[in-house]
mmCIF file of the C-alpha atoms, coordinates in Angstrom:
data_MODEL
# 
_entry.id   MODEL 
# 
loop_
_atom_site.group_PDB 
_atom_site.id 
_atom_site.type_symbol 
_atom_site.label_atom_id 
_atom_site.label_alt_id 
_atom_site.label_comp_id 
_atom_site.label_asym_id 
_atom_site.label_entity_id 
_atom_site.label_seq_id 
_atom_site.pdbx_PDB_ins_code 
_atom_site.Cartn_x 
_atom_site.Cartn_y 
_atom_site.Cartn_z 
_atom_site.occupancy 
_atom_site.B_iso_or_equiv 
_atom_site.pdbx_formal_charge 
_atom_site.auth_seq_id 
_atom_site.auth_comp_id 
_atom_site.auth_asym_id 
_atom_site.auth_atom_id 
_atom_site.pdbx_PDB_model_num 
ATOM 1   C CA . MET A 1 1   ? -14.205 0.803   16.185  1.00 0.00 ? 1   MET A CA 1 
ATOM 2   C CA . LYS A 1 2   ? -10.742 2.409   15.234  1.00 0.00 ? 2   LYS A CA 1 
ATOM 3   C CA . ARG A 1 3   ? -10.670 2.489   11.496  1.00 0.00 ? 3   ARG A CA 1 
ATOM 4   C CA . VAL A 1 4   ? -7.099  3.525   9.290   1.00 0.00 ? 4   VAL A CA 1 
ATOM 5   C CA . THR A 1 5   ? -4.278  3.932   12.083  1.00 0.00 ? 5   THR A CA 1 
ATOM 6   C CA . GLY A 1 6   ? -1.702  5.923   9.525   1.00 0.00 ? 6   GLY A CA 1 
ATOM 7   C CA . ILE A 1 7   ? -0.064  5.003   5.635   1.00 0.00 ? 7   ILE A CA 1 
ATOM 8   C CA . GLY A 1 8   ? 1.617   1.341   5.444   1.00 0.00 ? 8   GLY A CA 1 
ATOM 9   C CA . GLY A 1 9   ? 2.514   2.171   0.967   1.00 0.00 ? 9   GLY A CA 1 
ATOM 10  C CA . ILE A 1 10  ? 1.535   4.185   -1.371  1.00 0.00 ? 10  ILE A CA 1 
ATOM 11  C CA . PHE A 1 11  ? 2.155   2.194   -5.051  1.00 0.00 ? 11  PHE A CA 1 
ATOM 12  C CA . PHE A 1 12  ? 1.773   4.192   -8.068  1.00 0.00 ? 12  PHE A CA 1 
ATOM 13  C CA . LYS A 1 13  ? 1.994   2.645   -11.612 1.00 0.00 ? 13  LYS A CA 1 
ATOM 14  C CA . ALA A 1 14  ? 4.685   3.300   -14.531 1.00 0.00 ? 14  ALA A CA 1 
ATOM 15  C CA . LYS A 1 15  ? 3.711   2.928   -18.623 1.00 0.00 ? 15  LYS A CA 1 
ATOM 16  C CA . ASP A 1 16  ? 8.308   2.329   -18.408 1.00 0.00 ? 16  ASP A CA 1 
ATOM 17  C CA . ALA A 1 17  ? 8.337   1.058   -14.343 1.00 0.00 ? 17  ALA A CA 1 
ATOM 18  C CA . PRO A 1 18  ? 12.696  0.869   -14.376 1.00 0.00 ? 18  PRO A CA 1 
ATOM 19  C CA . ALA A 1 19  ? 13.261  3.993   -16.413 1.00 0.00 ? 19  ALA A CA 1 
ATOM 20  C CA . LEU A 1 20  ? 10.711  5.488   -14.077 1.00 0.00 ? 20  LEU A CA 1 
ATOM 21  C CA . GLN A 1 21  ? 12.622  3.950   -10.929 1.00 0.00 ? 21  GLN A CA 1 
ATOM 22  C CA . ALA A 1 22  ? 15.746  4.911   -12.192 1.00 0.00 ? 22  ALA A CA 1 
ATOM 23  C CA . TRP A 1 23  ? 14.509  8.568   -12.448 1.00 0.00 ? 23  TRP A CA 1 
ATOM 24  C CA . TYR A 1 24  ? 13.246  8.184   -8.584  1.00 0.00 ? 24  TYR A CA 1 
ATOM 25  C CA . GLN A 1 25  ? 16.659  7.385   -7.700  1.00 0.00 ? 25  GLN A CA 1 
ATOM 26  C CA . ARG A 1 26  ? 18.882  10.175  -9.616  1.00 0.00 ? 26  ARG A CA 1 
ATOM 27  C CA . HIS A 1 27  ? 16.718  12.775  -8.829  1.00 0.00 ? 27  HIS A CA 1 
ATOM 28  C CA . LEU A 1 28  ? 15.533  12.611  -5.551  1.00 0.00 ? 28  LEU A CA 1 
ATOM 29  C CA . GLY A 1 29  ? 17.618  9.944   -3.940  1.00 0.00 ? 29  GLY A CA 1 
ATOM 30  C CA . ILE A 1 30  ? 15.282  7.353   -3.104  1.00 0.00 ? 30  ILE A CA 1 
ATOM 31  C CA . ASP A 1 31  ? 17.058  4.348   -2.894  1.00 0.00 ? 31  ASP A CA 1 
ATOM 32  C CA . VAL A 1 32  ? 14.963  1.690   -5.218  1.00 0.00 ? 32  VAL A CA 1 
ATOM 33  C CA . GLN A 1 33  ? 15.133  -1.875  -4.697  1.00 0.00 ? 33  GLN A CA 1 
ATOM 34  C CA . ALA A 1 34  ? 15.387  -4.662  -7.299  1.00 0.00 ? 34  ALA A CA 1 
ATOM 35  C CA . TRP A 1 35  ? 11.579  -5.288  -6.374  1.00 0.00 ? 35  TRP A CA 1 
ATOM 36  C CA . GLY A 1 36  ? 10.913  -1.338  -7.748  1.00 0.00 ? 36  GLY A CA 1 
ATOM 37  C CA . GLY A 1 37  ? 10.316  0.758   -4.500  1.00 0.00 ? 37  GLY A CA 1 
ATOM 38  C CA . ALA A 1 38  ? 12.181  1.956   -1.425  1.00 0.00 ? 38  ALA A CA 1 
ATOM 39  C CA . ALA A 1 39  ? 10.864  0.912   2.702   1.00 0.00 ? 39  ALA A CA 1 
ATOM 40  C CA . PHE A 1 40  ? 10.898  4.729   4.584   1.00 0.00 ? 40  PHE A CA 1 
ATOM 41  C CA . ARG A 1 41  ? 12.190  3.307   7.775   1.00 0.00 ? 41  ARG A CA 1 
ATOM 42  C CA . TRP A 1 42  ? 9.915   4.949   10.294  1.00 0.00 ? 42  TRP A CA 1 
ATOM 43  C CA . ALA A 1 43  ? 11.515  7.387   13.001  1.00 0.00 ? 43  ALA A CA 1 
ATOM 44  C CA . ASP A 1 44  ? 10.731  9.187   16.218  1.00 0.00 ? 44  ASP A CA 1 
ATOM 45  C CA . ALA A 1 45  ? 11.569  13.100  15.963  1.00 0.00 ? 45  ALA A CA 1 
ATOM 46  C CA . ALA A 1 46  ? 15.212  11.963  17.973  1.00 0.00 ? 46  ALA A CA 1 
ATOM 47  C CA . GLY A 1 47  ? 15.865  10.337  14.403  1.00 0.00 ? 47  GLY A CA 1 
ATOM 48  C CA . GLN A 1 48  ? 15.850  7.119   16.597  1.00 0.00 ? 48  GLN A CA 1 
ATOM 49  C CA . PRO A 1 49  ? 14.433  3.747   14.597  1.00 0.00 ? 49  PRO A CA 1 
ATOM 50  C CA . VAL A 1 50  ? 10.378  3.176   15.952  1.00 0.00 ? 50  VAL A CA 1 
ATOM 51  C CA . GLY A 1 51  ? 8.744   0.721   14.791  1.00 0.00 ? 51  GLY A CA 1 
ATOM 52  C CA . GLY A 1 52  ? 6.807   0.555   11.595  1.00 0.00 ? 52  GLY A CA 1 
ATOM 53  C CA . SER A 1 53  ? 8.058   1.957   7.873   1.00 0.00 ? 53  SER A CA 1 
ATOM 54  C CA . THR A 1 54  ? 5.508   3.064   4.639   1.00 0.00 ? 54  THR A CA 1 
ATOM 55  C CA . ILE A 1 55  ? 6.482   1.344   0.951   1.00 0.00 ? 55  ILE A CA 1 
ATOM 56  C CA . TRP A 1 56  ? 6.933   3.517   -1.793  1.00 0.00 ? 56  TRP A CA 1 
ATOM 57  C CA . CYS A 1 57  ? 6.480   1.747   -5.234  1.00 0.00 ? 57  CYS A CA 1 
ATOM 58  C CA . VAL A 1 58  ? 6.588   2.508   -8.793  1.00 0.00 ? 58  VAL A CA 1 
ATOM 59  C CA . ALA A 1 59  ? 5.054   -0.602  -10.217 1.00 0.00 ? 59  ALA A CA 1 
ATOM 60  C CA . PRO A 1 60  ? 4.389   -1.628  -14.737 1.00 0.00 ? 60  PRO A CA 1 
ATOM 61  C CA . GLN A 1 61  ? 1.845   -0.603  -15.329 1.00 0.00 ? 61  GLN A CA 1 
ATOM 62  C CA . ASP A 1 62  ? -0.327  -4.313  -15.168 1.00 0.00 ? 62  ASP A CA 1 
ATOM 63  C CA . GLY A 1 63  ? 0.751   -4.937  -12.562 1.00 0.00 ? 63  GLY A CA 1 
ATOM 64  C CA . GLU A 1 64  ? -1.651  -7.221  -10.390 1.00 0.00 ? 64  GLU A CA 1 
ATOM 65  C CA . GLN A 1 65  ? -2.166  -4.490  -7.758  1.00 0.00 ? 65  GLN A CA 1 
ATOM 66  C CA . PHE A 1 66  ? -3.754  -2.331  -9.924  1.00 0.00 ? 66  PHE A CA 1 
ATOM 67  C CA . ALA A 1 67  ? -6.219  -5.118  -10.998 1.00 0.00 ? 67  ALA A CA 1 
ATOM 68  C CA . ASN A 1 68  ? -10.494 -3.825  -10.085 1.00 0.00 ? 68  ASN A CA 1 
ATOM 69  C CA . SER A 1 69  ? -9.848  -0.057  -10.173 1.00 0.00 ? 69  SER A CA 1 
ATOM 70  C CA . PRO A 1 70  ? -8.506  2.474   -13.652 1.00 0.00 ? 70  PRO A CA 1 
ATOM 71  C CA . SER A 1 71  ? -7.214  3.925   -11.133 1.00 0.00 ? 71  SER A CA 1 
ATOM 72  C CA . ASN A 1 72  ? -3.078  4.962   -11.733 1.00 0.00 ? 72  ASN A CA 1 
ATOM 73  C CA . PHE A 1 73  ? -2.514  4.468   -7.749  1.00 0.00 ? 73  PHE A CA 1 
ATOM 74  C CA . VAL A 1 74  ? -2.729  2.802   -4.121  1.00 0.00 ? 74  VAL A CA 1 
ATOM 75  C CA . ILE A 1 75  ? -2.988  3.686   -1.355  1.00 0.00 ? 75  ILE A CA 1 
ATOM 76  C CA . ASN A 1 76  ? -1.825  1.069   1.591   1.00 0.00 ? 76  ASN A CA 1 
ATOM 77  C CA . TYR A 1 77  ? -3.832  2.373   4.788   1.00 0.00 ? 77  TYR A CA 1 
ATOM 78  C CA . ARG A 1 78  ? -2.791  0.555   8.370   1.00 0.00 ? 78  ARG A CA 1 
ATOM 79  C CA . VAL A 1 79  ? -5.656  -0.881  10.819  1.00 0.00 ? 79  VAL A CA 1 
ATOM 80  C CA . ASP A 1 80  ? -5.674  -2.331  13.912  1.00 0.00 ? 80  ASP A CA 1 
ATOM 81  C CA . ASP A 1 81  ? -7.875  -5.193  13.125  1.00 0.00 ? 81  ASP A CA 1 
ATOM 82  C CA . LEU A 1 82  ? -8.521  -6.064  9.407   1.00 0.00 ? 82  LEU A CA 1 
ATOM 83  C CA . ALA A 1 83  ? -11.501 -8.491  9.515   1.00 0.00 ? 83  ALA A CA 1 
ATOM 84  C CA . GLY A 1 84  ? -13.728 -6.046  11.223  1.00 0.00 ? 84  GLY A CA 1 
ATOM 85  C CA . LEU A 1 85  ? -13.432 -2.775  9.651   1.00 0.00 ? 85  LEU A CA 1 
ATOM 86  C CA . LEU A 1 86  ? -14.063 -4.661  5.942   1.00 0.00 ? 86  LEU A CA 1 
ATOM 87  C CA . ALA A 1 87  ? -16.919 -5.882  8.043   1.00 0.00 ? 87  ALA A CA 1 
ATOM 88  C CA . GLN A 1 88  ? -18.108 -2.776  8.723   1.00 0.00 ? 88  GLN A CA 1 
ATOM 89  C CA . LEU A 1 89  ? -17.127 -1.177  5.492   1.00 0.00 ? 89  LEU A CA 1 
ATOM 90  C CA . GLN A 1 90  ? -19.571 -4.783  4.274   1.00 0.00 ? 90  GLN A CA 1 
ATOM 91  C CA . ALA A 1 91  ? -22.425 -3.440  6.205   1.00 0.00 ? 91  ALA A CA 1 
ATOM 92  C CA . GLU A 1 92  ? -22.154 0.150   5.661   1.00 0.00 ? 92  GLU A CA 1 
ATOM 93  C CA . GLY A 1 93  ? -22.632 -0.399  1.468   1.00 0.00 ? 93  GLY A CA 1 
ATOM 94  C CA . CYS A 1 94  ? -18.670 -0.302  0.705   1.00 0.00 ? 94  CYS A CA 1 
ATOM 95  C CA . GLN A 1 95  ? -17.486 -2.284  -2.529  1.00 0.00 ? 95  GLN A CA 1 
ATOM 96  C CA . VAL A 1 96  ? -15.715 -4.296  -0.873  1.00 0.00 ? 96  VAL A CA 1 
ATOM 97  C CA . LEU A 1 97  ? -13.248 -6.781  -2.984  1.00 0.00 ? 97  LEU A CA 1 
ATOM 98  C CA . ASP A 1 98  ? -13.748 -11.020 -1.753  1.00 0.00 ? 98  ASP A CA 1 
ATOM 99  C CA . GLN A 1 99  ? -9.792  -11.511 -1.989  1.00 0.00 ? 99  GLN A CA 1 
ATOM 100 C CA . ARG A 1 100 ? -8.091  -11.185 1.248   1.00 0.00 ? 100 ARG A CA 1 
ATOM 101 C CA . ILE A 1 101 ? -4.594  -12.199 2.039   1.00 0.00 ? 101 ILE A CA 1 
ATOM 102 C CA . ASP A 1 102 ? -2.820  -13.603 5.552   1.00 0.00 ? 102 ASP A CA 1 
ATOM 103 C CA . ASP A 1 103 ? 0.288   -13.804 4.155   1.00 0.00 ? 103 ASP A CA 1 
ATOM 104 C CA . GLU A 1 104 ? 2.387   -16.911 6.342   1.00 0.00 ? 104 GLU A CA 1 
ATOM 105 C CA . ALA A 1 105 ? 5.890   -15.620 5.237   1.00 0.00 ? 105 ALA A CA 1 
ATOM 106 C CA . GLY A 1 106 ? 5.171   -12.009 7.964   1.00 0.00 ? 106 GLY A CA 1 
ATOM 107 C CA . TYR A 1 107 ? 4.030   -9.421  5.990   1.00 0.00 ? 107 TYR A CA 1 
ATOM 108 C CA . GLY A 1 108 ? 0.171   -9.332  8.004   1.00 0.00 ? 108 GLY A CA 1 
ATOM 109 C CA . LYS A 1 109 ? -3.474  -9.553  6.073   1.00 0.00 ? 109 LYS A CA 1 
ATOM 110 C CA . PHE A 1 110 ? -4.997  -6.834  3.423   1.00 0.00 ? 110 PHE A CA 1 
ATOM 111 C CA . GLY A 1 111 ? -7.732  -6.680  2.367   1.00 0.00 ? 111 GLY A CA 1 
ATOM 112 C CA . TRP A 1 112 ? -9.818  -4.324  -0.874  1.00 0.00 ? 112 TRP A CA 1 
ATOM 113 C CA . VAL A 1 113 ? -12.397 -1.754  -0.978  1.00 0.00 ? 113 VAL A CA 1 
ATOM 114 C CA . ILE A 1 114 ? -13.739 0.796   -3.858  1.00 0.00 ? 114 ILE A CA 1 
ATOM 115 C CA . ASP A 1 115 ? -14.361 4.087   -3.008  1.00 0.00 ? 115 ASP A CA 1 
ATOM 116 C CA . PRO A 1 116 ? -17.413 6.196   -4.637  1.00 0.00 ? 116 PRO A CA 1 
ATOM 117 C CA . GLU A 1 117 ? -14.898 7.493   -7.296  1.00 0.00 ? 117 GLU A CA 1 
ATOM 118 C CA . GLY A 1 118 ? -13.509 2.756   -8.214  1.00 0.00 ? 118 GLY A CA 1 
ATOM 119 C CA . ASN A 1 119 ? -10.077 3.352   -6.930  1.00 0.00 ? 119 ASN A CA 1 
ATOM 120 C CA . LYS A 1 120 ? -8.674  0.800   -5.040  1.00 0.00 ? 120 LYS A CA 1 
ATOM 121 C CA . VAL A 1 121 ? -8.139  1.307   -2.229  1.00 0.00 ? 121 VAL A CA 1 
ATOM 122 C CA . GLU A 1 122 ? -6.381  -1.376  0.028   1.00 0.00 ? 122 GLU A CA 1 
ATOM 123 C CA . LEU A 1 123 ? -6.093  -1.764  4.222   1.00 0.00 ? 123 LEU A CA 1 
ATOM 124 C CA . TRP A 1 124 ? -3.227  -3.709  5.213   1.00 0.00 ? 124 TRP A CA 1 
ATOM 125 C CA . GLN A 1 125 ? -3.154  -5.164  8.914   1.00 0.00 ? 125 GLN A CA 1 
ATOM 126 C CA . PRO A 1 126 ? 0.891   -5.769  9.542   1.00 0.00 ? 126 PRO A CA 1 
ATOM 127 C CA . PRO A 1 127 ? 2.038   -7.875  12.127  1.00 0.00 ? 127 PRO A CA 1 
ATOM 128 C CA . ALA A 1 128 ? 2.049   -8.116  15.921  1.00 0.00 ? 128 ALA A CA 1 
ATOM 129 C CA . GLY A 1 129 ? 4.735   -5.532  16.882  1.00 0.00 ? 129 GLY A CA 1 
ATOM 130 C CA . GLN A 1 130 ? 5.278   -4.141  13.309  1.00 0.00 ? 130 GLN A CA 1 
# 
């Protein structure tokens, strides 16, 4: 079974999320949107768009995506078969969280596992064609 196929996003928390978002926008030129992050669209070697994007987001320190983990970040990994991978991880003795999201708004499926150091790892199966 193929496991991780790429990185779907990087999320990290901040004591003052709006100020940190503004810093990244001003100094690094990241086009931070009202939701707190940016989507970096994928392109081929010639600069032509290809399907997919990587999300970057600064979130409030008490953001829901950081629940169950003391870590300041969450990395979202793209996968092809979320249900199959979560079942395999559970069979291997990993700490798989019970929460799952099968997003009806077209964002795909999400599940989580905790790594041996307590970091929450987000697994994402994008919708077909993304």
